[in-house]
Each structure stands twice: as C-alpha cells, then as structure tokens.
Short mmCIF file of C-alpha atoms in Angstrom, two decimals:
data_model
loop_
_atom_site.label_atom_id
_atom_site.label_comp_id
_atom_site.label_asym_id
_atom_site.label_seq_id
_atom_site.Cartn_x
_atom_site.Cartn_y
_atom_site.Cartn_z
CA MET A 589 1.52 -9.99 -9.79
CA ALA A 590 4.75 -8.91 -8.43
CA ASP A 591 7.18 -10.09 -5.56
CA LEU A 592 7.08 -7.53 -2.34
CA SER A 593 10.00 -7.16 -0.02
CA VAL A 594 9.54 -4.35 3.05
CA LYS A 595 13.42 -4.24 4.34
CA GLY A 596 14.31 -2.99 7.78
CA LEU A 597 11.23 0.01 8.17
CA LYS A 598 11.28 2.36 10.58
CA LYS A 599 8.62 5.02 11.73
CA SER A 600 7.96 7.06 14.64
CA PHE A 601 5.22 9.86 15.12
CA GLY A 602 7.17 12.63 17.50
CA ASP A 603 8.49 9.91 20.35
CA HIS A 604 6.14 6.81 19.73
CA VAL A 605 8.02 4.16 17.48
CA VAL A 606 5.61 2.41 15.77
CA LEU A 607 7.91 0.22 13.73
CA LYS A 608 11.47 -1.28 14.50
CA GLY A 609 13.10 -2.44 11.68
CA VAL A 610 10.46 -4.81 10.03
CA SER A 611 11.56 -7.02 7.29
CA PHE A 612 9.58 -9.99 5.27
CA ASP A 613 9.15 -10.81 1.64
CA VAL A 614 6.25 -11.84 0.06
CA LYS A 615 6.44 -13.86 -3.38
CA SER A 616 4.23 -13.22 -6.16
CA GLY A 617 1.00 -15.26 -5.98
CA ASP A 618 1.20 -15.29 -1.95
CA PHE A 619 -1.49 -14.26 0.33
CA LEU A 620 -0.36 -12.27 3.37
CA SER A 621 -2.02 -11.20 6.85
CA LEU A 622 -0.53 -8.71 9.11
CA LEU A 623 -2.46 -9.44 12.36
CA GLY A 624 -2.16 -7.50 15.88
CA PRO A 625 -3.73 -5.32 18.30
CA SER A 626 -5.20 -1.44 17.10
CA GLY A 627 -1.56 0.70 17.09
CA CYS A 628 1.01 -2.01 16.59
CA GLY A 629 1.46 -0.55 12.91
CA LYS A 630 -0.32 -2.76 10.85
CA THR A 631 -2.16 0.10 8.62
CA THR A 632 1.32 2.21 9.02
CA ILE A 633 2.99 -0.61 7.36
CA LEU A 634 0.17 -0.85 4.71
CA ARG A 635 0.52 2.91 4.11
CA ILE A 636 4.32 2.79 3.57
CA ILE A 637 4.21 -0.05 0.85
CA CYS A 638 1.78 2.29 -1.12
CA GLY A 639 3.78 5.04 -0.59
CA LEU A 640 0.87 6.71 1.27
CA GLU A 641 3.53 7.45 4.35
CA THR A 642 7.51 7.65 4.40
CA ALA A 643 9.34 5.60 6.35
CA ASP A 644 12.44 6.93 8.50
CA GLU A 645 14.45 4.35 7.32
CA GLY A 646 13.91 1.52 5.01
CA GLU A 647 13.38 0.40 1.68
CA VAL A 648 10.40 -1.33 -0.28
CA LEU A 649 11.15 -3.29 -3.53
CA VAL A 650 8.65 -4.88 -5.56
CA ASP A 651 10.34 -7.28 -8.34
CA GLY A 652 13.40 -6.01 -6.92
CA ALA A 653 13.11 -2.12 -7.82
CA ASP A 654 13.64 0.09 -5.00
CA VAL A 655 10.00 1.99 -4.62
CA THR A 656 10.63 3.36 -1.67
CA LYS A 657 10.82 7.15 -2.99
CA VAL A 658 8.68 6.49 -5.78
CA ARG A 659 5.17 8.77 -5.86
CA PRO A 660 2.21 6.84 -4.69
CA GLU A 661 0.22 6.75 -8.03
CA LYS A 662 3.24 5.71 -9.88
CA ARG A 663 3.50 2.58 -8.08
CA ASN A 664 0.48 0.17 -9.28
CA ILE A 665 -0.81 -0.69 -5.89
CA GLY A 666 -4.05 -0.64 -4.10
CA LEU A 667 -4.91 -0.57 -0.86
CA VAL A 668 -8.47 -0.63 0.86
CA PHE A 669 -8.88 0.61 4.20
CA GLN A 670 -10.59 -1.19 6.98
CA ASN A 671 -13.38 2.13 6.70
CA TYR A 672 -14.50 1.40 3.42
CA ALA A 673 -13.16 4.98 2.20
CA LEU A 674 -15.86 4.44 -0.71
CA PHE A 675 -17.46 6.99 -2.39
CA PRO A 676 -21.26 6.75 -1.19
CA SER A 677 -22.89 8.24 -4.01
CA MET A 678 -20.97 5.75 -6.73
CA THR A 679 -22.07 1.87 -7.13
CA VAL A 680 -19.37 -0.69 -6.21
CA TYR A 681 -18.70 -0.67 -10.07
CA ASN A 682 -18.01 2.48 -10.59
CA ASN A 683 -15.91 2.79 -6.81
CA ILE A 684 -13.83 0.12 -8.06
CA ALA A 685 -13.51 1.07 -11.82
CA PHE A 686 -12.56 4.78 -10.48
CA GLY A 687 -8.89 3.91 -10.36
CA LEU A 688 -8.81 2.59 -13.76
CA LYS A 689 -10.53 5.81 -15.23
CA VAL A 690 -7.74 7.37 -13.61
CA GLN A 691 -5.01 5.27 -14.67
CA LYS A 692 -6.43 5.51 -18.40
CA LEU A 693 -6.79 1.85 -18.52
CA LYS A 694 -8.48 0.22 -21.79
CA LYS A 695 -11.53 -1.04 -21.45
CA GLN A 696 -10.34 -4.67 -22.63
CA GLU A 697 -7.63 -4.49 -19.18
#
C-alpha cells in the first residue's frame, strides 16, 4: 500500500469544467469512496490518478513522489471500471492474472 495525495486537480472538456481544484489525501490502508451524481467527475478523478487522463492543473503524489507525468503502466495503480471492462473469453482468474502477467511478476508474488 502507499499514501496517495491529490492536489488541486482541474479538468475541463471544452467549455465544460469537470474538476475545480480537487484535493484530498488517502493514507496507506485507508478506504476512500467517491460519491456523486453522474457527470460530477468521479471517473475523471480516478482516470487522472491512474494516468489514463491528463489534468489541466494539479498533481498526483504516491508516497510523496509526483507521478502526474508518469505513464500509466509505470504507476502501479489499478482501476476497475463500473462496467466491468473484462475479457469475456477469459475466466475471472485469467482476467485478474492478465495484468500481473503483463508486468511479468513472478508466480510467488
């Protein structure tokens, strides 16, 4: 586990402002839920944390290290989408194992 800090995230899509200076901290071992109506920016925040989306302003820190410009595959952060973006031809086990195999983790890990 790692500490996560989100500082001053701002994001717009065209003229539509989605995030206006969002900041929060999550300590290692804590649990965080993002709640709100559709379109309020929950998924955008998660996508920025994972590196799938770029913030217009702000930063994402993991254990104090700025990962804002780090590529998604180098962040070691996972995200499961609400619509279960799974490979339908794979079992649950194989869907979970897929990302670990891509990272070439040893079986013991």
